[in-house]
Each structure stands twice: as structure tokens, then as C-alpha cells.
């Protein structure tokens, strides 16, 4: 929906230039309006910005550079619900003692509003932001667990002298922060943090190491030193009197129930919960579309959406080798009787802004991001909100590697042979790596297509590698040796640290909001608490969702094999001279930095044998582009 920025300087007032530059850095997240609130020496003033609407400019003065303040809040607005100026942020309580900036959407805000009105609260707007503000006034930090939706929130409470940052259950909306003895700085994107005078860009090699091993940087780490990702389902409280910072968790994934539930019962309930979620997430005061990939997840959303909206629109992004998905999406749209468009992404279009798009992601990345093109198309067609099928794979055991779990649980009994494998060829190293997976966390790592630990060690120069914390025990979760344990890793690291983070940056680059019907509170709670034998059979991916979709989808969609939504990088690395020249040029630039062993890089480039060997190459390319963007002036 928007973007938020802010800072709290612990010891002395600093210039408002900081908040102005931070806000400008994320203008793409909210082109419709902007606002500021600054606090200095017990005096608070609200301001508008140069991009504010005319009506807002008539209410507030424009914030200028050089105004000193201890606390500053910034906001960029993408108007989705209550398009009027009443939804302007930062939003203040009636007594102007509590301030809020909020990025996201709360789908149960009408229900909460009724509850708060019964408790005596009155409302000036129809926005969900005001509902959160009143919910905080009524329930304090307990309000966060009541919110069903996606959110990154900052609240300044002058009554209790607290500052609070909070993020939704599964991290659908990002929130990054920099903490130092000088103060606390936060924003929806890292590029805004880097505009603040307290924040100096430095490589965090611990973050880079996990990025290379998992295709994403595991929260709370980022690839920047002293910049952290606020973990999902958590909030930070800062005492304005003594600057003490406390982090707390407000929700945990429910454990599987011991109650007996039949598969038909589970399918019926899931069907109802998906319908409820879609109906809530279709609510907006702007046009909404459904992005269909041609697979089960998004196609089921499209089929059910027609019951709740008469003017639903669908579209599919077509790219090389996606012919079957495009055909199935068009077939399904005809089957449902909904308008459908196909946006073809040519090789030239994908490469057109390749460097800029890669650098937008704020960390090394392992693929061409087609979602950026999908977001641009939605923006150009006038859609501000797009429903996505993301989250279904994690929630319903959709990934192919999940089906290898049972075999691994047996094979790990033979891990004692690992120390006896002395050969150094690639095959022997892979076998040794396989029989070194003692923890479920190791199996999860192995399931991601990425560098192996021994490959990262060979790549990174010794003067850097010996400083890297390669002990990843701090990222381990419950480690139950079953599907429920794997599910935790999928939800926290595959979904929260990777997929929805990628989605948000892709969509908001073009001022579009992606919504996720599969990630509603009630659906996650219900599926998580189902007995394991109902959720996962080790034979077929997404068994429960397939059963749910049977009565809605054509058999062509139901029977289509699982395929990722991404551009075929491997093909173009092998066959496109323009891409190959670009890669060679980028790798040559990277070699000069003395971070990585040039001989290892050359070996990887010249000996691509395995199907996914290109991933390591692309991680190096995107590392160099990331470094150029954020560390070179």
C-alpha cells in the first residue's frame, strides 16, 4: 500500500534533510501523497511534502531541509482504501499524543472497527489505518495479534513514552532498521536507510554467506552491516526515556492438533477459508486483478473471485518456454468466463532494464525477476491491486524437494560414512555434502538450489572467510524430524525471507500492491494445526489444495507439473551472446575487488555441467551489480 520511514536520534537533534531524502528514496512505493511528523524538545508538528495532494498542502506546511528534530516519521502513500485525504499519514490520535505510520492492508478492519465502536471509539475516516490506531489505544501491543493482513507499522506513543515497530505474521510487508549508539532508523526499503547520516554502507559477510547458501539472506540478517530485517510476527519497543530496546514475538505457528480430522472435513473447511480470504482481499477502492500463472494456486483464486466480483480481470505473463502455463491460464479463464489478457515478455524486454531491476533488490539475487514485468504491466493497465497465489506452496507442501523428506529421514541414519569420503571430485563432494545433513535445517538448505558450504568456502578469499560466522545454529527452529519441522523452515525462510520480500520489491517498484489470499490468519492457523498425515503424504505435492480445487479447475490445470515462475536464465546463459558478454564483463569487474578467488569463478564459468550450475554464476553477477549500486559512489 505504501512506504514508511523514520528515525529516533538518541542524544541530539538532527536535520530533517534525513527524513526528506529517505522518503524520496522510496517515492515509487507511494506516488499519491506524502506526509511527515517531527518531534523536538517536546514540540510536535505535522508537515506535508512536495508530492502531497493540494488539499493536504492546504492543511500542513511543506517540510523543508534543516529543521532539527529528535524523532521524525515519513510516509509515502499508495491510495487503496479511503482515497480521500482522511487516509493521510502520519495519522494522529484526537489528543495528538499517539502517531502512526502504516504500510499494508488489514482485511478484518471492518470487524475490528465494529468491536472498537462498541467499546466507545468513534472514527473520522473509513481507512484501516485509523482502525489500527484505535486498536492500539484500546489494546496496546496486544492489538498486533488481532490484525489479519499484511503490515509494517510504526507507532510513537507520547503518553507511555514508547516507540513501537511491528511486522505482520509472515512478513508480507518488509521493515528494515539500523540500530547504533546514535539512534534507531527504520524504513520499508534499505535504500531509504542508506540516505540517513547514521547509516554507512558496509558489507555484512555473514548475510552474504547465508544469501549464497539459501538464495536469500536469512532474517534478521541483511547483506548490510548493522542493518536488520524485523522478523515476522515480532515488534520492537523503544523506551523514549532511556533508549532501551526490547524485541517480542506476538504469534507462533500452531502445532499440529492431536484431534482426528478426516480429509473431506479438512477439504471442506479449507474451501470455506479460501473463499472468505478472497472475498476480504478483493475489497479496495481501486481496480483489482488476479495474476494467473497457469498453475493450481492462482487459477483457483481466479475461479473463486468471480463469485465475489462481477468485474474481475485476470492476466498472465508469458515468457520463453512458458507456453503450457499460458495455454492453461487462457483455457481456465474461458472455463470461468472471466476477461483475460496475456502479456508477452520478450527476451529484449527482459534484458532492457536488467541491471536496474537486479539492483532494485538490495541483495544478490539468483534469477531474472519476471514479477517486475508483471507489476509494470498491471500498473500500465491501471491495476493498483493484484491477487497472487504466492504462499500456497509453503502452506500446502508444494515444492518437489518436500517429497524427498521421507527418504532423507531414512538416509540420515547413514551419515556416519561422511568422514570416510576423501575424494575431491564434484560427485564425491556432493555425496559427502548429502551425508553431512544432520539437522532438518541442513536438509532445508540442501533443498534450495544454491552454493554448497564447501563451494562458498572455496570462493571467498581467506582474509574474509575466516571472519564469517559459518555456524548457523542460531537459525535453527524446533528441529522436529517430520514434515511439521520442515514446514516451519518453509514458512520462515522460503516464504518470509525470500518470496514475499521479492514480491513486495517487485510490485512496489511500479506502485502496485500484491495480496495473498492463501496467507490469511485463519487459513494459516487451520492448515498448520491439521494432523500431519492430512497435510502431507510424501507422494504428491499440495494434496489438500488439489482436493479442494478439483471441483473448480479444468483437469489440464490440475495435472500440470509444478514449475517455478521465473525466466529461463540457464538457457540464455548458454545461448545468448549478449547475456554471455554481460556476464563475462561483470565477473571481470568482480575479480578486481579481491573478495573472491578468480580461479574458482573461472572454473564455475567454464565447467557448467549440472542443471543448476548457472545459479552460482548468477549469484556472483548480482553480487557485483549490488556492490556497484550500494557501495560505489
XYZ file of C-alpha atoms in Angstrom:
633
model
C 0.000 0.000 0.000
C 2.708 2.468 0.929
C 6.157 3.065 2.316
C 7.253 4.253 5.741
C 10.448 5.878 7.001
C 11.605 7.243 10.330
C 14.320 7.757 12.891
C 14.878 8.429 16.574
C 18.120 10.205 17.443
C 19.058 9.208 20.995
C 21.349 12.052 22.020
C 20.879 15.155 19.895
C 18.615 16.667 17.288
C 19.493 16.108 13.629
C 18.415 17.734 10.383
C 15.110 16.986 8.676
C 17.155 16.572 5.485
C 17.474 12.947 6.595
C 13.771 12.164 6.527
C 13.234 14.084 3.294
C 15.933 12.105 1.494
C 14.729 8.815 2.993
C 11.201 9.484 1.811
C 12.368 10.455 -1.662
C 14.307 7.179 -1.981
C 11.055 5.198 -1.818
C 8.863 7.528 -3.863
C 7.982 4.556 -6.081
C 6.149 2.942 -3.141
C 3.660 5.785 -2.832
C 3.240 8.369 -5.579
C -0.192 9.564 -4.419
C 0.740 11.556 -1.300
C 3.415 12.046 1.339
C 3.494 13.279 4.917
C 5.810 13.930 7.847
C 5.677 14.326 11.607
C 8.649 15.656 13.549
C 9.254 15.943 17.291
C 11.844 18.121 19.002
C 12.130 19.375 22.593
C 8.599 18.171 23.442
C 7.166 20.017 20.447
C 5.483 18.099 17.605
C 4.486 19.376 14.162
C 2.901 17.691 11.131
C 4.097 18.580 7.639
C 3.259 17.718 4.064
C 5.752 17.136 1.270
C 6.269 18.455 -2.217
C 4.397 15.396 -3.560
C 1.397 15.848 -1.240
C -2.053 16.463 -2.679
C -3.264 20.029 -2.930
C -5.796 19.528 -0.126
C -3.080 18.225 2.196
C -0.874 21.196 1.312
C -3.712 23.465 2.410
C -3.725 21.761 5.838
C 0.003 21.427 6.582
C 3.172 23.380 5.780
C 5.725 21.784 3.449
C 8.652 20.243 5.358
C 11.930 21.931 4.492
C 15.543 20.908 4.949
C 17.481 21.974 8.019
C 14.746 21.679 10.657
C 16.231 19.898 13.676
C 14.329 17.073 15.364
C 14.800 14.096 17.686
C 12.111 11.907 16.098
C 10.858 12.019 12.521
C 8.220 9.965 10.739
C 7.863 9.882 6.960
C 5.221 8.363 4.740
C 4.571 7.700 1.042
C 1.012 6.823 0.097
C -0.383 4.456 -2.497
C -4.124 5.054 -2.106
C -6.061 1.766 -1.969
C -8.759 2.163 0.720
C -10.402 5.522 1.525
C -8.843 7.529 -1.286
C -9.706 10.798 0.449
C -7.345 12.996 2.450
C -8.792 11.413 5.605
C -6.435 8.488 4.994
C -3.386 10.765 5.090
C -0.449 9.720 7.240
C 1.233 10.083 9.650
C -2.153 9.813 11.376
C -2.609 11.294 14.836
C -4.970 10.400 17.666
C -7.556 13.005 18.703
C -5.317 14.275 21.509
C -2.282 14.187 19.162
C -0.337 12.063 21.625
C -0.199 8.880 19.538
C 1.092 8.857 15.946
C 1.077 6.038 13.401
C 2.581 5.275 10.003
C 1.394 2.038 8.417
C 2.222 0.144 5.241
C -0.082 -2.703 4.248
C -3.712 -3.797 4.322
C -5.837 -5.103 7.196
C -8.583 -7.347 5.861
C -10.572 -7.697 9.077
C -10.571 -3.963 9.778
C -14.356 -3.667 9.469
C -14.877 -6.353 12.112
C -12.338 -4.689 14.417
C -13.955 -1.314 13.780
C -17.332 -2.632 14.953
C -15.692 -4.047 18.059
C -13.963 -0.746 18.808
C -17.138 1.261 18.215
C -18.884 -0.976 20.751
C -16.075 -0.090 23.163
C -16.811 3.618 22.685
C -14.421 4.673 19.933
C -15.553 6.911 17.083
C -13.979 7.217 13.643
C -13.285 10.089 11.276
C -12.382 8.013 8.208
C -13.088 4.673 6.535
C -9.394 3.717 6.457
C -7.838 0.665 8.082
C -5.044 2.909 9.400
C -7.407 4.591 11.826
C -8.653 1.177 12.967
C -5.079 0.157 13.857
C -4.567 3.440 15.716
C -7.734 2.949 17.791
C -6.924 -0.739 18.298
C -3.563 0.264 19.775
C -5.290 2.792 22.041
C -7.662 0.073 23.245
C -5.352 -2.967 23.479
C -1.777 -1.671 23.312
C 0.724 -4.053 21.719
C -1.820 -6.876 22.018
C -3.545 -5.287 19.017
C -0.962 -6.720 16.596
C -2.103 -10.310 17.096
C -5.680 -9.249 16.216
C -4.729 -7.846 12.804
C -5.440 -10.114 9.839
C -3.441 -8.842 6.912
C -0.022 -7.567 5.942
C 1.609 -4.725 7.767
C 4.699 -2.810 8.756
C 3.797 -0.319 11.474
C 5.465 2.466 13.434
C 3.702 3.961 16.457
C 5.005 6.818 18.596
C 3.195 6.941 21.940
C 3.997 10.115 23.859
C 1.707 9.059 26.715
C 3.723 5.953 27.618
C 6.912 7.386 26.097
C 7.340 4.402 23.760
C 8.157 3.932 20.098
C 6.950 0.666 18.541
C 7.832 -1.069 15.253
C 5.796 -4.124 14.226
C 5.623 -6.534 11.277
C 2.901 -8.983 10.210
C 2.815 -12.709 10.971
C 4.626 -13.987 7.889
C 6.481 -10.855 6.814
C 4.402 -9.919 3.774
C 5.429 -6.298 4.261
C 9.150 -5.576 4.817
C 10.569 -3.426 7.603
C 14.289 -2.792 7.988
C 16.100 -0.972 10.751
C 19.551 0.275 11.715
C 20.416 0.305 15.398
C 23.503 2.004 16.829
C 24.505 4.009 19.928
C 23.436 7.115 17.994
C 19.874 6.043 17.395
C 17.339 3.910 15.554
C 16.473 4.340 11.864
C 13.795 2.347 10.010
C 12.200 2.113 6.560
C 10.290 -0.126 4.174
C 13.372 -0.489 1.980
C 17.100 -0.485 2.710
C 17.764 2.137 0.032
C 15.937 4.638 2.263
C 18.037 3.731 5.332
C 21.216 4.418 3.371
C 20.158 8.056 2.968
C 20.391 8.655 6.725
C 23.503 10.233 8.218
C 23.767 7.496 10.888
C 23.958 4.721 8.269
C 27.153 3.970 6.346
C 27.035 1.106 3.810
C 29.281 -1.800 4.803
C 29.177 -5.404 3.626
C 27.838 -7.888 6.152
C 29.646 -11.058 5.098
C 27.540 -13.179 7.453
C 24.493 -12.062 5.491
C 26.222 -12.641 2.160
C 27.184 -16.150 3.297
C 23.575 -17.130 4.044
C 22.497 -15.462 0.810
C 24.854 -17.673 -1.169
C 23.683 -20.798 0.667
C 19.924 -20.117 0.590
C 19.352 -17.800 -2.403
C 18.242 -15.226 0.127
C 19.607 -13.606 3.275
C 18.105 -15.192 6.370
C 16.347 -12.697 8.645
C 17.181 -10.864 10.803
C 20.455 -10.510 8.861
C 20.798 -8.467 5.684
C 23.831 -8.084 3.428
C 24.500 -4.708 5.075
C 26.387 -4.375 8.344
C 24.190 -3.097 11.212
C 21.019 -3.196 9.094
C 18.458 -5.777 10.141
C 15.154 -7.110 8.911
C 12.500 -7.053 11.610
C 11.449 -10.685 11.829
C 7.848 -11.679 11.047
C 5.328 -11.712 13.913
C 7.512 -9.526 16.075
C 7.633 -5.987 17.388
C 10.315 -3.747 18.834
C 9.598 -1.359 21.685
C 11.934 1.568 22.319
C 11.719 3.461 25.605
C 11.978 7.173 24.787
C 13.312 7.902 28.275
C 16.309 5.564 28.430
C 16.526 4.236 24.805
C 16.159 0.635 25.975
C 15.132 -1.621 23.065
C 13.071 -4.786 23.593
C 12.005 -7.242 20.859
C 8.991 -9.528 21.378
C 7.080 -12.165 19.384
C 3.285 -11.853 19.148
C 2.470 -15.080 17.238
C 3.906 -18.533 16.590
C 2.913 -21.203 14.078
C 0.383 -23.516 15.775
C 1.465 -27.086 16.429
C -0.426 -29.910 14.721
C -3.510 -30.977 16.615
C -3.923 -34.481 18.019
C -7.619 -34.425 17.093
C -8.872 -36.750 14.409
C -9.845 -34.909 11.224
C -10.945 -36.612 8.022
C -9.672 -35.458 4.660
C -13.178 -34.485 3.421
C -13.673 -32.360 6.555
C -10.340 -30.628 6.011
C -11.036 -30.002 2.306
C -14.466 -28.521 3.084
C -13.044 -26.184 5.719
C -10.119 -25.107 3.518
C -12.557 -24.379 0.693
C -14.563 -22.109 3.011
C -11.497 -20.327 4.383
C -10.029 -19.655 0.932
C -13.365 -18.198 -0.194
C -13.528 -15.980 2.885
C -9.986 -14.780 2.352
C -10.565 -13.958 -1.323
C -13.767 -12.061 -0.581
C -11.955 -9.933 2.021
C -8.899 -9.299 -0.124
C -10.932 -8.210 -3.141
C -12.064 -5.186 -1.132
C -10.477 -1.995 -2.474
C -11.491 1.419 -3.758
C -9.367 0.885 -6.878
C -9.353 -1.738 -9.707
C -8.222 -5.268 -8.732
C -6.818 -8.022 -10.964
C -5.774 -11.650 -10.486
C -2.370 -12.683 -11.835
C -2.631 -16.228 -13.200
C 0.483 -18.328 -13.740
C -1.473 -21.233 -15.205
C -0.964 -23.429 -12.127
C -3.366 -24.537 -9.414
C -2.703 -21.791 -6.864
C -3.514 -18.646 -8.824
C -6.101 -20.327 -11.044
C -8.152 -21.398 -8.010
C -8.102 -17.793 -6.778
C -9.331 -16.582 -10.159
C -12.125 -19.169 -10.262
C -13.416 -18.215 -6.821
C -13.035 -14.463 -7.332
C -15.844 -14.336 -9.874
C -18.360 -15.171 -7.120
C -17.392 -12.016 -5.214
C -16.704 -9.543 -8.021
C -18.570 -9.074 -11.283
C -15.756 -7.117 -12.913
C -12.791 -9.319 -12.046
C -9.892 -9.197 -14.509
C -7.123 -11.753 -14.980
C -3.815 -11.664 -16.781
C -0.866 -13.952 -17.443
C 2.760 -13.105 -18.093
C 4.222 -15.089 -20.987
C 7.966 -15.592 -21.323
C 10.160 -18.081 -23.232
C 9.277 -21.736 -22.526
C 6.096 -20.867 -20.580
C 3.776 -21.924 -23.410
C 1.986 -24.651 -21.446
C 1.293 -22.373 -18.482
C -0.032 -19.621 -20.761
C -2.253 -22.076 -22.630
C -3.697 -23.443 -19.377
C -4.304 -19.965 -17.969
C -6.229 -18.950 -21.095
C -8.184 -22.222 -21.021
C -9.087 -21.690 -17.365
C -10.179 -18.085 -17.964
C -12.543 -19.266 -20.719
C -13.777 -22.009 -18.387
C -14.631 -19.427 -15.686
C -15.872 -16.818 -18.133
C -13.585 -14.016 -16.938
C -11.728 -11.400 -19.010
C -8.145 -12.475 -19.577
C -5.116 -10.841 -21.126
C -1.658 -12.194 -21.918
C 1.408 -10.010 -21.545
C 4.288 -11.406 -23.561
C 7.740 -10.677 -22.149
C 10.286 -10.917 -24.924
C 13.951 -11.578 -24.382
C 14.679 -7.961 -25.318
C 12.151 -6.607 -22.824
C 13.514 -8.785 -20.023
C 17.032 -7.545 -20.715
C 16.043 -3.934 -21.267
C 16.302 -2.868 -17.628
C 18.127 -5.934 -16.364
C 20.822 -4.115 -14.399
C 18.409 -1.636 -12.819
C 15.962 -4.391 -11.855
C 18.663 -6.554 -10.275
C 19.983 -3.617 -8.254
C 16.486 -2.805 -7.021
C 16.544 -5.956 -4.848
C 19.146 -4.698 -2.327
C 20.967 -8.043 -2.166
C 22.495 -10.624 -4.535
C 19.765 -12.498 -6.338
C 19.579 -15.794 -8.194
C 17.157 -15.240 -11.089
C 15.676 -12.873 -13.655
C 12.628 -11.429 -11.909
C 9.590 -11.755 -14.176
C 7.382 -10.378 -11.395
C 8.781 -6.903 -12.007
C 7.467 -7.136 -15.573
C 4.152 -8.459 -14.238
C 3.891 -5.478 -11.874
C 4.729 -2.992 -14.639
C 2.026 -4.489 -16.843
C -0.548 -4.205 -14.021
C 0.477 -0.585 -13.442
C 0.226 0.260 -17.148
C -3.260 -1.323 -17.280
C -4.445 0.730 -14.294
C -4.498 -2.058 -11.671
C -3.226 -0.973 -8.265
C -4.061 -4.288 -6.555
C -3.193 -7.780 -7.806
C -4.159 -11.047 -6.105
C -1.324 -13.598 -6.124
C -1.138 -17.333 -5.482
C 2.114 -16.952 -3.570
C 2.193 -18.736 -0.211
C 0.307 -21.827 -1.339
C 3.489 -23.829 -1.948
C 4.737 -23.244 1.591
C 1.352 -23.699 3.248
C 0.319 -26.852 1.363
C 3.689 -28.621 0.749
C 4.012 -27.612 -2.878
C 7.712 -27.907 -3.576
C 9.143 -31.029 -5.194
C 12.017 -31.218 -2.719
C 9.496 -31.628 0.110
C 8.717 -35.085 -1.287
C 12.335 -36.123 -0.597
C 11.898 -35.604 3.151
C 10.920 -39.188 3.980
C 13.916 -40.581 2.088
C 16.268 -38.165 3.868
C 14.913 -39.164 7.292
C 15.973 -42.732 6.460
C 19.283 -41.886 4.772
C 20.466 -39.629 7.611
C 20.997 -42.855 9.625
C 23.997 -43.477 7.336
C 25.629 -40.067 7.871
C 28.466 -41.817 9.717
C 30.051 -42.547 6.323
C 30.691 -38.839 5.588
C 34.153 -38.673 7.252
C 35.277 -41.618 5.131
C 34.665 -39.880 1.790
C 38.084 -38.472 0.838
C 37.750 -37.913 -2.918
C 37.658 -34.261 -4.065
C 35.823 -34.618 -7.379
C 32.439 -32.864 -7.713
C 30.377 -36.032 -7.419
C 32.174 -37.166 -4.234
C 31.781 -33.707 -2.734
C 28.047 -33.792 -3.440
C 27.728 -37.217 -1.825
C 29.727 -36.065 1.197
C 27.539 -32.976 1.452
C 24.406 -35.143 1.326
C 25.600 -37.360 4.154
C 26.554 -34.304 6.228
C 22.952 -33.168 6.660
C 22.399 -33.975 10.304
C 19.730 -31.382 11.069
C 16.447 -30.646 9.333
C 17.865 -27.173 8.755
C 20.650 -28.791 6.684
C 18.094 -30.677 4.608
C 16.219 -27.429 4.006
C 19.450 -25.742 2.915
C 20.272 -28.602 0.556
C 16.785 -28.315 -0.938
C 17.443 -24.753 -2.084
C 19.304 -24.501 -5.387
C 22.431 -22.666 -4.294
C 26.090 -22.870 -3.356
C 27.221 -25.648 -1.064
C 29.120 -24.620 2.095
C 32.357 -26.049 0.671
C 31.836 -24.065 -2.529
C 31.322 -20.822 -0.600
C 34.483 -21.554 1.378
C 36.485 -22.152 -1.807
C 35.077 -18.996 -3.374
C 35.526 -16.441 -0.587
C 39.075 -15.191 -0.026
C 40.566 -16.479 3.273
C 41.029 -12.988 4.762
C 37.237 -12.567 4.544
C 36.102 -16.149 5.096
C 37.805 -16.543 8.478
C 35.663 -13.664 9.772
C 32.407 -15.278 8.602
C 30.249 -16.955 11.235
C 29.610 -20.250 9.455
C 27.863 -21.756 12.498
C 24.195 -21.382 11.540
C 22.691 -22.900 14.685
C 21.037 -19.570 15.526
C 18.761 -20.053 12.503
C 17.551 -23.480 13.639
C 13.906 -23.709 14.633
C 12.164 -26.534 16.521
C 14.011 -29.226 14.504
C 11.212 -31.783 14.833
C 12.175 -34.587 12.465
C 8.982 -34.607 10.432
C 7.059 -32.516 7.911
C 5.900 -30.050 10.587
C 9.522 -29.146 11.269
C 10.218 -28.648 7.588
C 7.042 -26.541 7.306
C 8.493 -24.076 9.843
C 11.575 -23.533 7.679
C 9.496 -23.147 4.537
C 7.279 -20.525 6.175
C 10.036 -18.514 7.838
C 12.858 -18.665 5.299
C 11.413 -19.691 1.934
C 8.315 -17.519 2.281
C 9.155 -14.629 4.616
C 12.827 -14.058 3.827
C 12.508 -14.803 0.123
C 9.248 -14.951 -1.794
C 7.062 -12.240 -0.259
C 10.115 -9.997 0.176
C 10.836 -10.437 -3.547
C 7.161 -9.873 -4.376
C 6.949 -6.636 -2.404
C 10.012 -5.078 -4.022
C 8.877 -6.212 -7.494
C 5.352 -4.864 -7.121
C 6.145 -1.625 -5.323
C 8.764 -0.656 -7.920
C 5.717 0.147 -10.056
C 3.363 1.232 -7.238
C 1.344 -1.997 -7.299
C 0.167 -3.971 -4.269
C 0.256 -7.775 -4.336
C -2.185 -9.544 -1.995
C -2.058 -13.174 -0.858
C -5.373 -14.973 -0.173
C -3.506 -18.133 0.937
C -1.841 -16.247 3.785
C -4.846 -15.176 5.851
C -4.615 -15.730 9.605
C -7.455 -18.248 9.715
C -6.166 -20.333 6.806
C -2.614 -20.492 8.160
C -3.853 -21.359 11.656
C -6.169 -24.077 10.390
C -3.745 -25.766 7.983
C -0.870 -25.586 10.482
C -2.933 -27.307 13.154
C -4.095 -30.193 10.947
C -2.584 -33.633 11.684
C 0.493 -34.216 9.560
C -0.959 -37.225 7.700
C -3.743 -34.981 6.365
C -1.409 -32.221 5.134
C 1.464 -34.222 3.688
C 1.556 -37.686 2.133
C 5.122 -37.721 0.742
C 3.831 -38.804 -2.678
C 2.071 -35.816 -4.217
C 2.668 -32.113 -3.719
C -0.201 -29.989 -2.369
C -2.575 -32.947 -1.773
C -5.122 -30.925 0.216
C -5.183 -27.978 -2.164
C -5.542 -30.317 -5.131
C -8.551 -31.956 -3.494
C -10.044 -28.524 -2.792
C -9.505 -27.387 -6.378
C -10.964 -30.486 -8.056
C -14.481 -29.112 -8.368
C -13.320 -25.752 -9.701
C -10.467 -26.282 -12.156
C -10.051 -27.948 -15.554
C -8.086 -31.203 -15.454
C -5.304 -29.669 -17.585
C -4.530 -27.245 -14.739
C -4.838 -29.889 -12.021
C -2.460 -32.256 -13.797
C 0.195 -29.720 -14.784
C 3.577 -30.375 -13.151
C 4.890 -27.838 -10.656
C 7.043 -25.198 -12.340
C 8.597 -22.047 -10.881
C 7.541 -18.609 -12.099
C 10.864 -17.378 -13.468
C 12.709 -16.505 -16.628
C 14.865 -19.371 -18.078
C 18.230 -17.887 -17.128
C 20.142 -21.095 -17.843
C 19.021 -21.146 -21.460
C 20.135 -17.593 -22.117
C 23.452 -18.024 -20.346
C 24.188 -20.898 -22.728
C 22.754 -19.456 -25.924
C 22.618 -15.650 -25.837
C 25.877 -13.907 -26.720
C 24.639 -10.615 -25.321
C 23.995 -12.210 -21.917
C 27.297 -14.088 -22.001
C 29.204 -10.888 -22.776
C 27.371 -9.104 -19.985
C 28.246 -11.872 -17.520
C 31.915 -12.006 -18.535
C 32.247 -8.234 -18.236
C 30.569 -8.238 -14.809
C 32.671 -11.128 -13.487
C 35.870 -9.425 -14.653
C 34.870 -6.358 -12.683
C 34.171 -8.533 -9.630
C 37.570 -10.239 -9.818
C 39.330 -6.907 -9.247
C 37.744 -6.435 -5.824
C 39.763 -9.167 -4.095
C 36.652 -10.624 -2.414
C 36.558 -13.933 -4.284
C 39.042 -16.396 -5.790
C 39.255 -15.687 -9.505
C 40.284 -19.266 -10.292
C 37.103 -20.609 -8.666
C 34.974 -18.115 -10.586
C 36.640 -19.167 -13.852
C 36.156 -22.837 -13.059
C 32.436 -22.306 -12.403
C 32.026 -20.326 -15.614
C 33.954 -22.763 -17.810
C 32.565 -26.001 -16.362
C 28.799 -25.741 -16.140
C 27.688 -29.350 -16.099
C 24.896 -29.654 -13.574
C 21.437 -28.348 -14.478
C 21.647 -25.600 -11.862
C 25.325 -24.629 -12.075
C 24.211 -21.328 -13.612
C 22.739 -20.253 -10.222
C 26.197 -19.795 -8.697
C 27.275 -17.706 -11.680
C 24.190 -15.534 -11.440
C 24.708 -15.024 -7.701
C 28.183 -13.669 -8.460
C 26.864 -11.402 -11.210
C 24.158 -9.993 -8.983
C 26.647 -9.572 -6.111
C 28.783 -7.345 -8.343
C 25.793 -5.305 -9.500
C 24.611 -4.953 -5.893
C 28.061 -3.773 -4.853
C 28.207 -1.249 -7.685
C 24.834 0.199 -6.729
C 25.200 0.494 -2.966
C 28.926 0.833 -2.301
C 30.374 2.765 -5.224
C 29.668 6.465 -5.428
